[in-house]
Coordinates of C-alpha atoms and ligand atoms in Angstrom, one line a residue:
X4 CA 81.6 120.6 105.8
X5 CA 80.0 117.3 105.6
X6 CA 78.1 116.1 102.4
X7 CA 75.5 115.5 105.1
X8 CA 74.7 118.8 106.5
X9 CA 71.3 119.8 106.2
X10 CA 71.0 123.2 104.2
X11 CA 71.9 121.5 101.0
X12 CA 69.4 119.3 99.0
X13 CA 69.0 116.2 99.6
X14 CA 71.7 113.8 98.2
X15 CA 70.1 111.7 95.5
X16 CA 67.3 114.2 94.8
X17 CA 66.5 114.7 91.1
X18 CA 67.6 118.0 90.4
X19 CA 70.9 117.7 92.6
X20 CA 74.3 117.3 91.3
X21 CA 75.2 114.0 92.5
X22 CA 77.4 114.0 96.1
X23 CA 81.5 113.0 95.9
X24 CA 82.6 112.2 99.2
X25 CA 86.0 113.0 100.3
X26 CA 87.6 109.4 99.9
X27 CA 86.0 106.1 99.1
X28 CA 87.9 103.1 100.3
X29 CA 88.1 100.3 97.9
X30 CA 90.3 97.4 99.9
X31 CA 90.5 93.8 98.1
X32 CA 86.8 91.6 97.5
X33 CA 85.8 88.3 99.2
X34 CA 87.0 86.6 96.4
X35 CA 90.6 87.8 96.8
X36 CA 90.1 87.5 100.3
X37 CA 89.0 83.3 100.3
X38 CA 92.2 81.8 100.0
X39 CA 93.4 83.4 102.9
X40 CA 90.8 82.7 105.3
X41 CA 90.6 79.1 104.0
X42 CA 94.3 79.2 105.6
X43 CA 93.0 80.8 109.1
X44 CA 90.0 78.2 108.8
X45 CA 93.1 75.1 108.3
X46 CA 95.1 76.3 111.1
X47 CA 92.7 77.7 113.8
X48 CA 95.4 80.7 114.7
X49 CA 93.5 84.0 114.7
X50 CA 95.9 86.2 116.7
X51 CA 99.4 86.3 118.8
X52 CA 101.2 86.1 114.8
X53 CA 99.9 83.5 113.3
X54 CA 101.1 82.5 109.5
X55 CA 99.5 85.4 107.9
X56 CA 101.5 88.3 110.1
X57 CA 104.3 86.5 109.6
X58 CA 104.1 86.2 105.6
X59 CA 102.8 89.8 105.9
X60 CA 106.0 91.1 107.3
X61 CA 107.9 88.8 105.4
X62 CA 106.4 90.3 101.9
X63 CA 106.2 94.0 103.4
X64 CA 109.9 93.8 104.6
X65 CA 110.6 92.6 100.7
X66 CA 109.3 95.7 99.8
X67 CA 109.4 98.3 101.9
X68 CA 112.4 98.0 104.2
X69 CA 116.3 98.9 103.7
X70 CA 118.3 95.6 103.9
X71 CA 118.7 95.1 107.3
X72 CA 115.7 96.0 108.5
X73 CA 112.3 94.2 109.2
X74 CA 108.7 95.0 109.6
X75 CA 106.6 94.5 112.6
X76 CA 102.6 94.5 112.3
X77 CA 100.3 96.2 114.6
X78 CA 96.5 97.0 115.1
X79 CA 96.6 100.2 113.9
X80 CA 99.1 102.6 113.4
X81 CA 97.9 104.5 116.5
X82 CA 99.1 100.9 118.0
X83 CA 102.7 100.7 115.9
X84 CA 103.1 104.6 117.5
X85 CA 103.0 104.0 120.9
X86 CA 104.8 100.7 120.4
X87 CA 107.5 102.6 119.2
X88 CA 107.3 105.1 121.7
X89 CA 107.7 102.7 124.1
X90 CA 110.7 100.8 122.4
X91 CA 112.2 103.3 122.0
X92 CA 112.6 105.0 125.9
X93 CA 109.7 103.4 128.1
X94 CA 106.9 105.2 129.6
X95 CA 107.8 109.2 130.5
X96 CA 109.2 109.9 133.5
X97 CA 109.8 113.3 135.6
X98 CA 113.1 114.1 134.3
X99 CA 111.9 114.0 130.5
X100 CA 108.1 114.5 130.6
X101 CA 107.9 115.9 127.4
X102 CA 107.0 114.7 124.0
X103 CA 107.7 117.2 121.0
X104 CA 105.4 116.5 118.3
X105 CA 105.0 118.3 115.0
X106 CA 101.9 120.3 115.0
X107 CA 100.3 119.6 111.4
X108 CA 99.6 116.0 112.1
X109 CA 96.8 113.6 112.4
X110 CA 95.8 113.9 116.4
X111 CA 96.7 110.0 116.7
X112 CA 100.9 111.5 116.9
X113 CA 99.6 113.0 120.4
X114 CA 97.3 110.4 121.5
X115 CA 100.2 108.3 120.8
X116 CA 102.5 110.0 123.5
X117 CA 99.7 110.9 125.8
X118 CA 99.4 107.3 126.2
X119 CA 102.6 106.4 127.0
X120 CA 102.5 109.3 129.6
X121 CA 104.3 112.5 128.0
X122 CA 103.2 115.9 128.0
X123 CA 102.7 116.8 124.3
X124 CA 104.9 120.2 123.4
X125 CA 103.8 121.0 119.8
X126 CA 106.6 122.7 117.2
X127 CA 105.9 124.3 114.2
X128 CA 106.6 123.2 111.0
X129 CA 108.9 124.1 107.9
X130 CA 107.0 125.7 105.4
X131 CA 109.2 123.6 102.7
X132 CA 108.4 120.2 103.9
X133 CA 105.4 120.9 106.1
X134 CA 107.5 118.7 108.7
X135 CA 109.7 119.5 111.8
X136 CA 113.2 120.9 110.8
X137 CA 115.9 118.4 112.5
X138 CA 118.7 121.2 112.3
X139 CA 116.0 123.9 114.0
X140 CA 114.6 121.5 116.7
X141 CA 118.3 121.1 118.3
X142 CA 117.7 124.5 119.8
X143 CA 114.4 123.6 121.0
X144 CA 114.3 125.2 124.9
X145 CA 112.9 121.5 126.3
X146 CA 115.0 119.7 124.4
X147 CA 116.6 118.5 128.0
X148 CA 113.6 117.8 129.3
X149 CA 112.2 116.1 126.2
X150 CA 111.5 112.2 126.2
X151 CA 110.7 111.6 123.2
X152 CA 110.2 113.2 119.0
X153 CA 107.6 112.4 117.1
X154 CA 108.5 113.9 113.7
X155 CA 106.0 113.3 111.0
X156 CA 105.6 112.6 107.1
X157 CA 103.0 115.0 106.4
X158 CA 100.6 113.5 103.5
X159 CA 103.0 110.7 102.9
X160 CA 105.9 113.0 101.6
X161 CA 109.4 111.1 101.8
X162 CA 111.0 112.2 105.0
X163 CA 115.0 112.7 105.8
X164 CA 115.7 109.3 107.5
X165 CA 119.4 110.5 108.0
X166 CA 118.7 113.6 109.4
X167 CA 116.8 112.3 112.4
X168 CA 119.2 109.6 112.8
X169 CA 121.8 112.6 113.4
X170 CA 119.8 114.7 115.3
X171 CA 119.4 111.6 118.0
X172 CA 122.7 111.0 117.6
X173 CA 123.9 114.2 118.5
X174 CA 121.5 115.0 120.6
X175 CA 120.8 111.6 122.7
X176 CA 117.2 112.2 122.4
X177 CA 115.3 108.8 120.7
X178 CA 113.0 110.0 117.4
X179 CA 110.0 108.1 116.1
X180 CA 109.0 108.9 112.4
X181 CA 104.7 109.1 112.1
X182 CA 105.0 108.0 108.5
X183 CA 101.5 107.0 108.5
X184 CA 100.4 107.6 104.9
X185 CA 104.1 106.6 103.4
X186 CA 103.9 103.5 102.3
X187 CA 103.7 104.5 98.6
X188 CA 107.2 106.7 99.2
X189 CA 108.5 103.4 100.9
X190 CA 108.0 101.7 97.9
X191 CA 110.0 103.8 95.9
X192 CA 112.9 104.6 98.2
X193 CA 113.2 101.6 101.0
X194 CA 116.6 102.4 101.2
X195 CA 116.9 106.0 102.2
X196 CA 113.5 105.9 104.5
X197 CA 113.7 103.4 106.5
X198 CA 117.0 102.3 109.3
X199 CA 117.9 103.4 112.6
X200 CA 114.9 105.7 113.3
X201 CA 111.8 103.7 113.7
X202 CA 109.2 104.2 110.9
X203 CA 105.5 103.8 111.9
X204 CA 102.7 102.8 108.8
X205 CA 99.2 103.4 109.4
X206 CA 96.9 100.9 107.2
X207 CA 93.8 101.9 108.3
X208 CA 90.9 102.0 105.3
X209 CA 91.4 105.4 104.0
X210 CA 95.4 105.1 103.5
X211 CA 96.5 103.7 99.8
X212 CA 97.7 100.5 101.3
X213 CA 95.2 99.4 103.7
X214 CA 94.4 96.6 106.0
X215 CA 90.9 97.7 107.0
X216 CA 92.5 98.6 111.0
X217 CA 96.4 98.0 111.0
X218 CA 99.8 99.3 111.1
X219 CA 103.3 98.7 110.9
X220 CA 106.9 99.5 112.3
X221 CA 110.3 99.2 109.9
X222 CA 113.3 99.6 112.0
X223 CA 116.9 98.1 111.9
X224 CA 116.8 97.4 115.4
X225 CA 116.1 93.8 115.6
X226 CA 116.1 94.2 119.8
X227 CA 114.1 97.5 119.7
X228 CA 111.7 95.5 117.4
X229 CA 111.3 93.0 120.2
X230 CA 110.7 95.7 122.4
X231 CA 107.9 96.6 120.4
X232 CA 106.3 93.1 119.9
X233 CA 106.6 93.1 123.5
X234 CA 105.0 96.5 124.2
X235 CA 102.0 95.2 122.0
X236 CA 101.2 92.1 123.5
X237 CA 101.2 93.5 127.4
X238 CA 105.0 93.6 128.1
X239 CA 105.2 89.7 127.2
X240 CA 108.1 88.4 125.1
X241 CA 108.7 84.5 124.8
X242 CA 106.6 84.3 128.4
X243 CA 104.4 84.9 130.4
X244 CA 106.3 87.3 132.6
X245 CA 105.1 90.5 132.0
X246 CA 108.4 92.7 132.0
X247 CA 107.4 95.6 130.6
X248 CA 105.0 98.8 129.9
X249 CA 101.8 97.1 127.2
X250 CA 98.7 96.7 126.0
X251 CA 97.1 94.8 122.7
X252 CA 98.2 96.0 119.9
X253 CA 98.4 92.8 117.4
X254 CA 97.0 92.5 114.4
X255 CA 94.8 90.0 113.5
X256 CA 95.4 86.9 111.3
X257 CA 91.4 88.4 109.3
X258 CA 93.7 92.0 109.0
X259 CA 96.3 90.0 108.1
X260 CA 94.8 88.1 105.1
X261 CA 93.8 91.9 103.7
X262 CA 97.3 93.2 103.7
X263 CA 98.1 89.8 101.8
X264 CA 95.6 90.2 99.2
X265 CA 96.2 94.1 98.9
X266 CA 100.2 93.1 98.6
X267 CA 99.0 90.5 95.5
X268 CA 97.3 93.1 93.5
X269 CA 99.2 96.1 94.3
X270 CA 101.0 96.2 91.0
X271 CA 97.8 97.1 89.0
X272 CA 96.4 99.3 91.8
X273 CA 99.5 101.3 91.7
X274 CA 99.5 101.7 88.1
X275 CA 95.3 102.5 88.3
X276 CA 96.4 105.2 91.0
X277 CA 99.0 106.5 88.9
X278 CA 97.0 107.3 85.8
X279 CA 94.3 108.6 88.1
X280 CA 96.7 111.6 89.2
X281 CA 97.8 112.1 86.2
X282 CA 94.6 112.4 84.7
X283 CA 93.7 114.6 87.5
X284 CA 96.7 116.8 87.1
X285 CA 95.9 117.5 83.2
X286 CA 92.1 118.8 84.1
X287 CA 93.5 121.0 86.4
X288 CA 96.4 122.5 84.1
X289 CA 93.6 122.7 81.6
X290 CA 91.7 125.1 83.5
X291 CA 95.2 127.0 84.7
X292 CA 95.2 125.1 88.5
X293 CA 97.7 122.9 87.6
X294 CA 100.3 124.6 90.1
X295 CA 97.4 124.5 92.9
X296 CA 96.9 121.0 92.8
X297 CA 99.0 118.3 95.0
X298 CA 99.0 115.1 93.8
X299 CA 100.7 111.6 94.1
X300 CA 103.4 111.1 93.9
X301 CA 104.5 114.5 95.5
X302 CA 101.9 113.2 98.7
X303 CA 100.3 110.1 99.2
X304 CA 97.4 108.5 96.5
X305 CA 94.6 108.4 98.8
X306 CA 95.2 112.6 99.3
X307 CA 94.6 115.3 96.6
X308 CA 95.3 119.0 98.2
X309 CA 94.1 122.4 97.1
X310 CA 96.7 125.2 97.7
X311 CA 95.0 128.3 98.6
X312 CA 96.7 131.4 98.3
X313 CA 95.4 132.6 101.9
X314 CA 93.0 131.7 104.7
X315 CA 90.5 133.6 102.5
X316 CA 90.6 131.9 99.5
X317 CA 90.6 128.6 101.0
X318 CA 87.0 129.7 102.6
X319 CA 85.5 130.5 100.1
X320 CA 86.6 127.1 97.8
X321 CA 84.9 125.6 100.9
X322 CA 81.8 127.5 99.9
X323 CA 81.9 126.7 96.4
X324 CA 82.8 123.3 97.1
X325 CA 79.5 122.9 99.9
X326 CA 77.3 124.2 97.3
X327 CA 78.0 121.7 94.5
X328 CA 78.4 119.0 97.1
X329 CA 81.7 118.2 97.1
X330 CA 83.0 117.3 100.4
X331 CA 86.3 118.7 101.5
X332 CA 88.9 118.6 104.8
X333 CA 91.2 120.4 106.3
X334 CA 93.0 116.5 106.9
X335 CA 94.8 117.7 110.1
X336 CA 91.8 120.4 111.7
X337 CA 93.4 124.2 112.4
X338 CA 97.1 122.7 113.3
X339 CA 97.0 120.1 116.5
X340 CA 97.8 122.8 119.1
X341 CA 94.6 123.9 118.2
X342 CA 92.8 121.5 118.7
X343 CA 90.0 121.7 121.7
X344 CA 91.6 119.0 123.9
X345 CA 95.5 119.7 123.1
X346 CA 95.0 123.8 123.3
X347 CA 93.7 123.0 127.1
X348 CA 97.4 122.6 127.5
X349 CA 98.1 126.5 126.6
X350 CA 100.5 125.9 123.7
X351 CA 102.5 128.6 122.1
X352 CA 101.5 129.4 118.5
X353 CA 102.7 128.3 115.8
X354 CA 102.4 130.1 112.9
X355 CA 103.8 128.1 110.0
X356 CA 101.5 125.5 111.2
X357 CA 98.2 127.4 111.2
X358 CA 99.5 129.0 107.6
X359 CA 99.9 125.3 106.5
X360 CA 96.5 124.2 108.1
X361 CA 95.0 127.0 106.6
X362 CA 96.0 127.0 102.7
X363 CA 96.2 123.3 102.4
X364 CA 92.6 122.0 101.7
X365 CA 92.0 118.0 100.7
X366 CA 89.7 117.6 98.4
X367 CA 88.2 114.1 97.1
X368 CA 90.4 111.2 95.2
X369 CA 89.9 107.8 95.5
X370 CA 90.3 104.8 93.0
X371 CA 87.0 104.9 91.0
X372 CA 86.7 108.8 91.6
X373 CA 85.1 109.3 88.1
X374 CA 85.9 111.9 85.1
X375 CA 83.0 114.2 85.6
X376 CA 83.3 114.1 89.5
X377 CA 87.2 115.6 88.5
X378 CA 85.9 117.7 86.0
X379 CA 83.2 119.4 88.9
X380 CA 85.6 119.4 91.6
X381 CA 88.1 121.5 89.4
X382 CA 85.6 123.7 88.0
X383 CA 84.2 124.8 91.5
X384 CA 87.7 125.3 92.6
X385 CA 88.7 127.5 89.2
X386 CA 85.6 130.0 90.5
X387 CA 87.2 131.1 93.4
X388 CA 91.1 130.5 92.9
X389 CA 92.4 134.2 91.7
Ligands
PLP410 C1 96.3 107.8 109.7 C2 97.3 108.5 110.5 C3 97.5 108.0 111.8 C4 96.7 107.0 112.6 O1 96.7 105.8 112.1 P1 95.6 104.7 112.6 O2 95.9 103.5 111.8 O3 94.2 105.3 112.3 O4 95.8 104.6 114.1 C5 98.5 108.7 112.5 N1 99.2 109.7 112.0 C6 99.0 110.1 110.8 C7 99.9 111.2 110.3 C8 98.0 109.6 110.0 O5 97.8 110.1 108.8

């Protein structure tokens, strides 16, 4: 599946089609960059929230926060996860071992809780929303046993703040949103996505809104935020007394300085990322894929999906794709319970998950993605799509 495996021609070989990889990161140039680190260079404050975290969080809680709440940086949003985790009911303990975690995810929403000590019990998904169903999970058989959720914004798609905030309300078990890939959707609804259920940002490279390595938590819970800074900066707060579960998970004032200059010209790169789907869109309704194709701002920019009818269709869009070079991924493998290292835990199966994992095949976008590359990508799909 990689654009590097070694039964195709060579990449760059004259007769060849040229190779599109699956995402290209573009994050801000030295130039935008300068004026920041000329400000790390003034005030010799590389780490432990120095000026730049702080105007970070200042400009992303402008932004992408309800009133009320604020933002809290991280390393990475692996980082802001088990930072949350932790805020939210400490390490695991024998009485509520368990972790459920949605099973079409990024592996990081396990690591995460495996981390922090719980046992990761996978649950399948909704077929609607691709995401845990709040009102199903309440039956969940280990709900009494069950530390902590992790429910997760699949792609980026908006998730239902409110509804988690009432399931652990009326449940009394704490929830932690993996919105990794939402900071587009937090843009455009602050209000509804973000409050008393803690909201974790990923910014690594490949997300729209990236920091190089970084993440983020948005919560309205000033304290549990402070449980959180302490949790990522070993159980320190305002001392030296370590008082609680931690490890390093700052960000940097260099990561820092990114986010900044990202924040400066996000305006025109959401606008660029806009007409980009668009564009997208309109050479796939041309050639009659146009209700196959997911796109921002139904996901996330930095994702573009293929919806295969079946298991078999998707397979062989892979093979056309592999033969004109076009890399592809199934973004979150065959569904995490699946995975080699999580199905050593003999999880149950799952089978809106696997249908999801199956069906749902990412194919390349990124900003300077050019017309033909589109116009390839859509054609190899339109061969095998019935
Ligand atoms: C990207 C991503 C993560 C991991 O974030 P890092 O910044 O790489 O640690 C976690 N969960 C989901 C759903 C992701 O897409």
């Amino acid at each position: 599946m990689s654009v590097q495996s070694p039964d195709r021609p060579a990449i760059g070989s004259a007769d060849a089609p040229p190779a599109v990889p699956i995402y290209r990161a573009l994050l801000p140039d030295a130039d935008a960059l300068l004026p920041y680190l000329r400000i790390i260079d003034a005030n010799r404050h590389y780490a432990n929230r120095g000026e730049l975290v702080r105007r970070l969080e200042t400009r992303l809680r402008e932004r992408i926060a309800a009133p009320g709440c604020a933002v809290l940086t991280a390393a990475s949003g692996t980082a802001a996860l088990q930072a949350a985790i932790l805020a939210q009911t400490g390490r695991a303990d024998p009485a509520r071992p368990f972790a459920l975690i949605a099973g079409y995810t990024f592996v990081a929403t396990a690591m995460a809780a495996e981390a922090c000590g719980y046992i990761p019990v996978f649950v399948d998904i909704d077929p609607a929303t691709w995401a845990i169903d709040p009102a199903a999970l309440r039956q969940h058989d280990r709900l009494a046993r069950t530390g902590i959720v992790l429910a997760v914004a699949p792609y980026g798609r908006p998730h239902d703040q409110q509804a988690w905030a009432d399931f652990a309300t009326s449940t009394g078990v704490p929830v932690v949103i993996d919105a990794a890939a939402s900071f587009e959707a937090l843009m455009q609804n602050p209000a509804t996505l973000t409050g008393t259920v803690p909201v974790v940002l990923s910014f690594h490279a490949t997300k729209a809104f990236a920091t190089g390595e970084g993440g983020a938590v948005i919560w309205s819970d000033i304290e549990g935020l402070k449980r959180c800074a302490r949790a990522m900066n070993f159980g320190f707060l305002y001392s030296r007394e370590s008082r609680a579960a931690g490890f390093n998970g700052k960000m940097s004032e260099y990561h820092a300085a990114i986010g900044l200059a990202a924040l400066d010209g996000w305006d025109a790169t959401a606008a660029a990322s806009a007409r980009l789907a668009a564009r997208y869109r309109a050479i796939a309704m041309r050639a009659g894929l146009g209700d196959r194709l997911i796109l921002a701002p139904e996901i996330a920019s930095n994702y573009a999906l293929f919806r295969a009818d079946s298991r078999s269709v998707a397979l062989a869009s892979c093979a056309c794709l592999e033969t004109e070079a076009i890399e592809h991924r199934f973004w979150y493998g065959p569904g995490l319970h699946r995975e080699p290292y999580f199905a050593a835990h003999r999880p149950a199966a799952l089978p809106v998950t696997e249908a999801c994992a199956a069906a749902l095949l990412g194919i390349p976008v990124f900003p300077d993605i050019d017309e033909p590359a589109i116009e390839r990508i859509i054609a190899a799909l339109a061969r095998t799509a019935p």
